[in-house]
Short mmCIF file of N, CA and C in Angstrom, two decimals:
data_model
loop_
_atom_site.label_atom_id
_atom_site.label_comp_id
_atom_site.label_asym_id
_atom_site.label_seq_id
_atom_site.Cartn_x
_atom_site.Cartn_y
_atom_site.Cartn_z
N MET V 1 -40.28 -22.36 23.49
CA MET V 1 -41.30 -21.83 22.63
C MET V 1 -40.65 -20.86 21.65
N VAL V 2 -40.93 -21.01 20.37
CA VAL V 2 -40.36 -20.18 19.32
C VAL V 2 -41.30 -19.03 19.03
N HIS V 3 -40.78 -17.83 19.01
CA HIS V 3 -41.56 -16.64 18.68
C HIS V 3 -41.10 -16.11 17.33
N THR V 4 -42.03 -15.78 16.49
CA THR V 4 -41.72 -15.22 15.18
C THR V 4 -42.32 -13.83 15.10
N ARG V 5 -41.54 -12.87 14.63
CA ARG V 5 -42.05 -11.51 14.47
C ARG V 5 -42.24 -11.24 13.00
N ARG V 6 -43.33 -10.59 12.67
CA ARG V 6 -43.62 -10.21 11.29
C ARG V 6 -43.93 -8.74 11.23
N LEU V 7 -43.51 -8.14 10.14
CA LEU V 7 -43.87 -6.75 9.89
C LEU V 7 -44.97 -6.75 8.86
N VAL V 8 -46.08 -6.20 9.23
CA VAL V 8 -47.21 -6.13 8.31
C VAL V 8 -47.44 -4.65 8.04
N ALA V 9 -47.45 -4.30 6.75
CA ALA V 9 -47.69 -2.90 6.38
C ALA V 9 -48.68 -2.88 5.25
N GLY V 10 -49.50 -1.88 5.24
CA GLY V 10 -50.49 -1.78 4.19
C GLY V 10 -50.41 -0.44 3.50
N GLY V 11 -51.19 -0.29 2.45
CA GLY V 11 -51.26 0.98 1.73
C GLY V 11 -49.95 1.33 1.06
N ALA V 12 -49.65 2.62 1.04
CA ALA V 12 -48.44 3.12 0.36
C ALA V 12 -47.18 2.58 1.00
N LEU V 13 -47.18 2.48 2.34
CA LEU V 13 -46.01 1.94 3.03
C LEU V 13 -45.77 0.50 2.63
N GLY V 14 -46.82 -0.29 2.52
CA GLY V 14 -46.68 -1.67 2.09
C GLY V 14 -46.14 -1.77 0.69
N ALA V 15 -46.59 -0.92 -0.20
CA ALA V 15 -46.09 -0.93 -1.58
C ALA V 15 -44.62 -0.56 -1.61
N LEU V 16 -44.22 0.40 -0.77
CA LEU V 16 -42.83 0.82 -0.73
C LEU V 16 -41.94 -0.31 -0.23
N ILE V 17 -42.39 -1.00 0.80
CA ILE V 17 -41.61 -2.11 1.34
C ILE V 17 -41.56 -3.27 0.35
N ALA V 18 -42.63 -3.50 -0.38
CA ALA V 18 -42.71 -4.63 -1.30
C ALA V 18 -41.84 -4.43 -2.53
N THR V 19 -41.51 -3.19 -2.87
CA THR V 19 -40.66 -2.94 -4.04
C THR V 19 -39.21 -2.85 -3.59
N THR V 20 -38.32 -3.10 -4.50
CA THR V 20 -36.91 -2.98 -4.19
C THR V 20 -36.57 -1.51 -4.04
N PHE V 21 -35.94 -1.16 -2.95
CA PHE V 21 -35.61 0.23 -2.68
C PHE V 21 -34.14 0.31 -2.32
N ILE V 22 -33.40 1.06 -3.10
CA ILE V 22 -31.98 1.23 -2.84
C ILE V 22 -31.74 2.70 -2.58
N ALA V 23 -31.14 2.99 -1.46
CA ALA V 23 -30.82 4.37 -1.11
C ALA V 23 -29.36 4.45 -0.73
N PRO V 24 -28.70 5.55 -1.05
CA PRO V 24 -27.30 5.68 -0.65
C PRO V 24 -27.18 5.72 0.86
N VAL V 25 -26.16 5.05 1.36
CA VAL V 25 -25.90 5.01 2.78
C VAL V 25 -24.50 5.52 3.00
N ALA V 26 -24.33 6.44 3.91
CA ALA V 26 -23.01 6.98 4.20
C ALA V 26 -22.15 5.92 4.85
N ALA V 27 -20.88 5.86 4.45
CA ALA V 27 -19.95 4.92 5.06
C ALA V 27 -19.66 5.37 6.48
N PRO V 28 -19.40 4.42 7.37
CA PRO V 28 -19.09 4.81 8.74
C PRO V 28 -17.78 5.58 8.80
N ALA V 29 -17.67 6.49 9.73
CA ALA V 29 -16.44 7.25 9.92
C ALA V 29 -15.54 6.47 10.86
N PHE V 30 -14.27 6.40 10.55
CA PHE V 30 -13.31 5.70 11.38
C PHE V 30 -12.34 6.71 11.97
N ALA V 31 -11.94 6.49 13.19
CA ALA V 31 -11.02 7.41 13.85
C ALA V 31 -9.63 7.31 13.26
N ALA V 32 -9.22 6.11 12.87
CA ALA V 32 -7.88 5.90 12.33
C ALA V 32 -7.96 5.72 10.82
N VAL V 33 -6.86 6.02 10.15
CA VAL V 33 -6.78 5.78 8.72
C VAL V 33 -6.53 4.29 8.54
N LEU V 34 -7.33 3.62 7.72
CA LEU V 34 -7.24 2.18 7.57
C LEU V 34 -6.16 1.78 6.58
N PRO V 35 -5.50 0.63 6.79
CA PRO V 35 -4.54 0.14 5.81
C PRO V 35 -5.23 -0.08 4.47
N SER V 36 -4.47 0.03 3.40
CA SER V 36 -5.06 -0.06 2.06
C SER V 36 -4.07 -0.70 1.11
N THR V 37 -4.60 -1.22 0.02
CA THR V 37 -3.72 -1.76 -1.01
C THR V 37 -3.48 -0.73 -2.11
N SER V 38 -3.86 0.53 -1.89
CA SER V 38 -3.63 1.55 -2.91
C SER V 38 -2.20 2.07 -2.88
N VAL V 39 -1.38 1.58 -1.97
CA VAL V 39 0.03 1.96 -1.94
C VAL V 39 0.81 1.00 -2.82
N LYS V 40 1.59 1.55 -3.73
CA LYS V 40 2.38 0.77 -4.68
C LYS V 40 3.85 1.12 -4.55
N ILE V 41 4.71 0.15 -4.84
CA ILE V 41 6.14 0.42 -4.97
C ILE V 41 6.29 1.10 -6.33
N ASN V 42 6.76 2.34 -6.33
CA ASN V 42 6.75 3.15 -7.55
C ASN V 42 8.11 3.25 -8.23
N GLU V 43 9.18 3.35 -7.44
CA GLU V 43 10.52 3.49 -8.02
C GLU V 43 11.54 2.92 -7.05
N VAL V 44 12.62 2.34 -7.60
CA VAL V 44 13.65 1.71 -6.78
C VAL V 44 15.02 2.05 -7.35
N VAL V 45 15.94 2.48 -6.48
CA VAL V 45 17.34 2.65 -6.85
C VAL V 45 18.10 1.50 -6.20
N THR V 46 18.85 0.74 -7.02
CA THR V 46 19.49 -0.49 -6.54
C THR V 46 21.00 -0.47 -6.64
N SER V 47 21.57 0.58 -7.17
CA SER V 47 23.01 0.54 -7.44
C SER V 47 23.79 1.53 -6.59
N GLY V 48 23.29 1.79 -5.39
CA GLY V 48 24.04 2.67 -4.51
C GLY V 48 24.08 4.10 -5.01
N GLY V 49 22.95 4.62 -5.44
CA GLY V 49 22.89 6.01 -5.90
C GLY V 49 23.18 6.97 -4.76
N ASP V 50 22.85 8.21 -4.93
CA ASP V 50 23.08 9.20 -3.90
C ASP V 50 21.74 9.63 -3.35
N PRO V 51 21.32 9.27 -2.19
CA PRO V 51 22.10 8.86 -1.02
C PRO V 51 22.21 7.36 -0.82
N GLY V 52 22.26 6.54 -1.82
CA GLY V 52 22.32 5.09 -1.69
C GLY V 52 21.05 4.47 -2.22
N ASP V 53 20.89 3.18 -1.96
CA ASP V 53 19.67 2.49 -2.40
C ASP V 53 18.46 3.14 -1.73
N TRP V 54 17.36 3.23 -2.48
CA TRP V 54 16.13 3.76 -1.90
C TRP V 54 14.92 3.18 -2.60
N ILE V 55 13.77 3.27 -1.91
CA ILE V 55 12.50 2.74 -2.41
C ILE V 55 11.46 3.85 -2.28
N GLU V 56 10.74 4.09 -3.38
CA GLU V 56 9.69 5.11 -3.37
C GLU V 56 8.33 4.43 -3.46
N PHE V 57 7.41 4.84 -2.59
CA PHE V 57 6.05 4.33 -2.56
C PHE V 57 5.10 5.44 -3.00
N LEU V 58 4.00 5.06 -3.66
CA LEU V 58 3.00 6.01 -4.13
C LEU V 58 1.62 5.56 -3.66
N ASN V 59 0.85 6.49 -3.11
CA ASN V 59 -0.55 6.22 -2.76
C ASN V 59 -1.38 6.57 -3.98
N THR V 60 -1.87 5.56 -4.69
CA THR V 60 -2.66 5.77 -5.91
C THR V 60 -4.14 5.97 -5.62
N GLY V 61 -4.53 5.88 -4.36
CA GLY V 61 -5.94 5.98 -4.01
C GLY V 61 -6.37 7.40 -3.69
N GLY V 62 -7.61 7.53 -3.29
CA GLY V 62 -8.20 8.82 -2.96
C GLY V 62 -8.27 9.12 -1.48
N GLU V 63 -7.74 8.22 -0.65
CA GLU V 63 -7.78 8.39 0.80
C GLU V 63 -6.37 8.24 1.37
N PRO V 64 -6.08 8.88 2.52
CA PRO V 64 -4.79 8.66 3.18
C PRO V 64 -4.64 7.19 3.56
N VAL V 65 -3.40 6.70 3.54
CA VAL V 65 -3.13 5.31 3.91
C VAL V 65 -2.18 5.30 5.10
N ASN V 66 -2.54 4.56 6.11
CA ASN V 66 -1.73 4.39 7.30
C ASN V 66 -0.82 3.18 7.09
N LEU V 67 0.48 3.42 7.01
CA LEU V 67 1.45 2.33 6.81
C LEU V 67 2.02 1.80 8.11
N SER V 68 1.50 2.22 9.25
CA SER V 68 1.99 1.74 10.54
C SER V 68 2.00 0.22 10.55
N GLY V 69 3.17 -0.36 10.82
CA GLY V 69 3.29 -1.81 10.90
C GLY V 69 3.44 -2.52 9.57
N PHE V 70 3.33 -1.81 8.44
CA PHE V 70 3.58 -2.44 7.14
C PHE V 70 5.05 -2.84 7.08
N ILE V 71 5.36 -3.88 6.32
CA ILE V 71 6.69 -4.47 6.28
C ILE V 71 7.24 -4.43 4.86
N VAL V 72 8.53 -4.09 4.75
CA VAL V 72 9.24 -4.12 3.47
C VAL V 72 10.33 -5.18 3.58
N ARG V 73 10.41 -6.04 2.57
CA ARG V 73 11.47 -7.05 2.49
C ARG V 73 12.04 -7.04 1.09
N ASP V 74 13.30 -7.48 0.99
CA ASP V 74 13.84 -7.73 -0.36
C ASP V 74 13.59 -9.20 -0.65
N ASP V 75 14.47 -9.85 -1.42
CA ASP V 75 14.24 -11.26 -1.75
C ASP V 75 14.52 -12.20 -0.59
N LYS V 76 15.10 -11.68 0.48
CA LYS V 76 15.37 -12.49 1.67
C LYS V 76 14.37 -12.11 2.76
N ASP V 77 13.71 -13.10 3.32
CA ASP V 77 12.74 -12.83 4.38
C ASP V 77 13.39 -12.27 5.63
N SER V 78 14.71 -12.48 5.79
CA SER V 78 15.40 -11.99 6.98
C SER V 78 15.69 -10.49 6.91
N ASN V 79 15.65 -9.89 5.73
CA ASN V 79 15.85 -8.45 5.58
C ASN V 79 14.50 -7.76 5.70
N VAL V 80 14.31 -7.07 6.83
CA VAL V 80 12.98 -6.53 7.16
C VAL V 80 13.09 -5.07 7.57
N PHE V 81 12.20 -4.25 7.04
CA PHE V 81 11.99 -2.89 7.52
C PHE V 81 10.51 -2.76 7.85
N THR V 82 10.19 -2.23 9.04
CA THR V 82 8.80 -2.03 9.45
C THR V 82 8.53 -0.54 9.60
N PHE V 83 7.47 -0.06 8.96
CA PHE V 83 7.11 1.34 9.07
C PHE V 83 6.67 1.67 10.49
N ALA V 84 7.11 2.82 10.99
CA ALA V 84 6.80 3.26 12.34
C ALA V 84 5.32 3.66 12.46
N ASP V 85 4.82 3.61 13.69
CA ASP V 85 3.46 4.07 13.95
C ASP V 85 3.31 5.52 13.49
N GLY V 86 2.17 5.81 12.88
CA GLY V 86 1.90 7.17 12.43
C GLY V 86 2.43 7.50 11.05
N THR V 87 2.98 6.51 10.33
CA THR V 87 3.46 6.75 8.97
C THR V 87 2.26 6.74 8.03
N ILE V 88 1.94 7.89 7.47
CA ILE V 88 0.76 8.03 6.62
C ILE V 88 1.15 8.66 5.30
N ILE V 89 0.61 8.13 4.20
CA ILE V 89 0.80 8.72 2.86
C ILE V 89 -0.54 9.30 2.43
N ALA V 90 -0.53 10.58 2.10
CA ALA V 90 -1.74 11.25 1.62
C ALA V 90 -2.05 10.78 0.20
N PRO V 91 -3.28 10.97 -0.27
CA PRO V 91 -3.65 10.57 -1.63
C PRO V 91 -2.75 11.24 -2.67
N GLY V 92 -2.24 10.45 -3.61
CA GLY V 92 -1.40 10.98 -4.68
C GLY V 92 0.00 11.35 -4.25
N GLU V 93 0.37 11.10 -3.01
CA GLU V 93 1.68 11.49 -2.50
C GLU V 93 2.66 10.32 -2.53
N TYR V 94 3.95 10.66 -2.43
CA TYR V 94 5.05 9.71 -2.45
C TYR V 94 5.70 9.66 -1.07
N LEU V 95 6.33 8.52 -0.78
CA LEU V 95 7.12 8.35 0.43
C LEU V 95 8.37 7.57 0.04
N VAL V 96 9.55 8.08 0.42
CA VAL V 96 10.81 7.43 0.08
C VAL V 96 11.49 6.97 1.36
N ILE V 97 12.00 5.73 1.34
CA ILE V 97 12.85 5.24 2.43
C ILE V 97 14.21 4.93 1.83
N ASP V 98 15.27 5.22 2.62
CA ASP V 98 16.65 5.06 2.17
C ASP V 98 17.35 3.94 2.91
N ALA V 99 18.32 3.31 2.23
CA ALA V 99 19.19 2.35 2.90
C ALA V 99 20.10 3.11 3.86
N VAL V 100 20.46 2.48 4.96
CA VAL V 100 21.33 3.11 5.94
C VAL V 100 22.73 3.26 5.36
N GLU V 101 23.25 4.48 5.42
CA GLU V 101 24.63 4.79 5.04
C GLU V 101 25.21 5.68 6.11
N ASP V 102 26.38 5.32 6.61
CA ASP V 102 27.05 6.11 7.65
C ASP V 102 26.13 6.36 8.84
N GLY V 103 25.34 5.36 9.19
CA GLY V 103 24.47 5.45 10.35
C GLY V 103 23.17 6.21 10.13
N VAL V 104 22.93 6.69 8.91
CA VAL V 104 21.71 7.45 8.62
C VAL V 104 20.92 6.73 7.55
N GLY V 105 19.62 6.61 7.75
CA GLY V 105 18.75 5.97 6.77
C GLY V 105 17.64 5.20 7.45
N ASP V 106 16.91 4.44 6.65
CA ASP V 106 15.74 3.76 7.16
C ASP V 106 15.91 2.25 7.24
N PHE V 107 16.26 1.60 6.12
CA PHE V 107 16.38 0.14 6.14
C PHE V 107 17.85 -0.25 6.09
N ASP V 108 18.19 -1.37 6.75
CA ASP V 108 19.59 -1.74 6.92
C ASP V 108 20.02 -2.91 6.03
N PHE V 109 19.48 -2.96 4.82
CA PHE V 109 19.92 -3.97 3.86
C PHE V 109 20.01 -3.31 2.49
N GLY V 110 20.90 -3.84 1.66
CA GLY V 110 21.06 -3.28 0.32
C GLY V 110 20.16 -3.98 -0.68
N LEU V 111 19.96 -3.32 -1.81
CA LEU V 111 19.17 -3.89 -2.91
C LEU V 111 20.15 -4.30 -4.00
N GLY V 112 20.19 -5.59 -4.30
CA GLY V 112 21.18 -6.14 -5.21
C GLY V 112 20.82 -6.02 -6.67
N LYS V 113 21.77 -6.50 -7.49
CA LYS V 113 21.59 -6.49 -8.94
C LYS V 113 20.40 -7.34 -9.35
N GLU V 114 20.28 -8.53 -8.79
CA GLU V 114 19.12 -9.40 -9.01
C GLU V 114 18.40 -9.49 -7.67
N ASP V 115 17.31 -8.76 -7.54
CA ASP V 115 16.67 -8.66 -6.23
C ASP V 115 15.19 -8.33 -6.42
N GLN V 116 14.52 -8.06 -5.34
CA GLN V 116 13.13 -7.64 -5.39
C GLN V 116 12.81 -6.84 -4.14
N VAL V 117 11.72 -6.07 -4.20
CA VAL V 117 11.17 -5.38 -3.03
C VAL V 117 9.74 -5.85 -2.90
N ARG V 118 9.37 -6.21 -1.66
CA ARG V 118 8.01 -6.67 -1.39
C ARG V 118 7.43 -5.84 -0.25
N LEU V 119 6.16 -5.48 -0.38
CA LEU V 119 5.44 -4.74 0.65
C LEU V 119 4.33 -5.62 1.21
N PHE V 120 4.34 -5.79 2.54
CA PHE V 120 3.35 -6.60 3.24
C PHE V 120 2.56 -5.73 4.21
N ASP V 121 1.29 -6.06 4.42
CA ASP V 121 0.52 -5.35 5.44
C ASP V 121 0.89 -5.92 6.81
N PRO V 122 0.39 -5.33 7.91
CA PRO V 122 0.76 -5.81 9.24
C PRO V 122 0.41 -7.27 9.52
N ALA V 123 -0.54 -7.83 8.77
CA ALA V 123 -0.90 -9.25 8.93
C ALA V 123 -0.04 -10.15 8.05
N ASN V 124 1.00 -9.58 7.44
CA ASN V 124 1.95 -10.29 6.58
C ASN V 124 1.33 -10.75 5.26
N VAL V 125 0.33 -10.02 4.78
CA VAL V 125 -0.29 -10.29 3.48
C VAL V 125 0.44 -9.44 2.44
N LEU V 126 0.89 -10.08 1.36
CA LEU V 126 1.62 -9.37 0.31
C LEU V 126 0.71 -8.35 -0.36
N ILE V 127 1.15 -7.09 -0.40
CA ILE V 127 0.39 -6.00 -1.01
C ILE V 127 0.93 -5.68 -2.40
N ASP V 128 2.27 -5.64 -2.55
CA ASP V 128 2.87 -5.31 -3.83
C ASP V 128 4.29 -5.85 -3.85
N GLU V 129 4.79 -6.09 -5.06
CA GLU V 129 6.18 -6.52 -5.21
C GLU V 129 6.69 -6.12 -6.58
N VAL V 130 7.99 -5.87 -6.64
CA VAL V 130 8.67 -5.64 -7.91
C VAL V 130 9.99 -6.39 -7.86
N SER V 131 10.44 -6.88 -9.01
CA SER V 131 11.73 -7.57 -9.07
C SER V 131 12.46 -7.15 -10.34
N TRP V 132 13.77 -7.35 -10.34
CA TRP V 132 14.60 -6.94 -11.47
C TRP V 132 15.78 -7.88 -11.56
N SER V 133 16.44 -7.88 -12.72
CA SER V 133 17.57 -8.79 -12.95
C SER V 133 18.88 -8.04 -13.18
N ALA V 134 18.85 -6.71 -13.13
CA ALA V 134 20.06 -5.89 -13.29
C ALA V 134 19.82 -4.57 -12.57
N HIS V 135 20.92 -3.89 -12.21
CA HIS V 135 20.77 -2.57 -11.60
C HIS V 135 20.10 -1.63 -12.59
N GLY V 136 19.25 -0.73 -12.09
CA GLY V 136 18.64 0.29 -12.93
C GLY V 136 19.68 1.34 -13.28
N ALA V 137 19.45 2.04 -14.36
CA ALA V 137 20.41 3.07 -14.78
C ALA V 137 19.70 4.41 -14.92
N PRO V 138 19.48 5.19 -13.92
CA PRO V 138 19.92 4.96 -12.54
C PRO V 138 18.90 4.26 -11.65
N SER V 139 17.64 4.13 -12.11
CA SER V 139 16.63 3.51 -11.23
C SER V 139 15.64 2.70 -12.06
N TRP V 140 14.81 1.96 -11.34
CA TRP V 140 13.67 1.26 -11.93
C TRP V 140 12.42 2.02 -11.52
N GLY V 141 11.62 2.44 -12.50
CA GLY V 141 10.38 3.15 -12.22
C GLY V 141 9.20 2.37 -12.76
N ARG V 142 8.08 2.48 -12.09
CA ARG V 142 6.88 1.75 -12.50
C ARG V 142 6.09 2.57 -13.51
N LEU V 143 5.72 1.93 -14.61
CA LEU V 143 4.86 2.55 -15.61
C LEU V 143 3.40 2.43 -15.18
N ASP V 144 2.51 3.16 -15.85
CA ASP V 144 1.08 3.06 -15.54
C ASP V 144 0.57 1.63 -15.71
N SER V 145 1.21 0.86 -16.59
CA SER V 145 0.80 -0.53 -16.83
C SER V 145 1.21 -1.45 -15.68
N GLY V 146 2.08 -0.96 -14.78
CA GLY V 146 2.56 -1.78 -13.68
C GLY V 146 3.93 -2.36 -13.91
N GLU V 147 4.41 -2.31 -15.16
CA GLU V 147 5.73 -2.84 -15.47
C GLU V 147 6.83 -1.90 -14.97
N LEU V 148 8.02 -2.47 -14.70
CA LEU V 148 9.18 -1.66 -14.34
C LEU V 148 9.94 -1.29 -15.60
N GLN V 149 10.49 -0.09 -15.60
CA GLN V 149 11.32 0.37 -16.71
C GLN V 149 12.47 1.17 -16.14
N GLN V 150 13.65 1.05 -16.74
CA GLN V 150 14.77 1.87 -16.30
C GLN V 150 14.46 3.32 -16.60
N THR V 151 14.76 4.18 -15.63
CA THR V 151 14.49 5.60 -15.81
C THR V 151 15.73 6.31 -16.34
N LEU V 152 15.55 7.51 -16.82
CA LEU V 152 16.65 8.32 -17.32
C LEU V 152 17.02 9.41 -16.34
N GLU V 153 16.35 9.46 -15.20
CA GLU V 153 16.60 10.52 -14.22
C GLU V 153 17.80 10.21 -13.38
#
């Protein structure tokens, strides 16, 4: 047996229900900071600068971003760096990772003259990428337009 429920309202309440009513609703609060695509690859040193090759990320959004489990690769899928649990970038803040030199650093692969850096979320979805065909002098920095340009710093 099928049961159907109906809401019947009359008077002012009925008129209110019959008209389109849009009210702001607060977003649910989450205990953890959620992954986001507001993190961009902002600057890259590829020619063994001091302290060696490095990658700078920028959170362009208005909320903290949890990078736990995010993956960085160059043009080779076998070169992988995974962000540790608890790695968070605050809004408008930068995070730099360095190539390993003399046993110190973050990622264990170099960035070549013709190479790229790719950022993937923990589900292996591409979030951002930059590529270049020559070493930066001294680095490649991202413009507001999204293009890379050699920096003078």
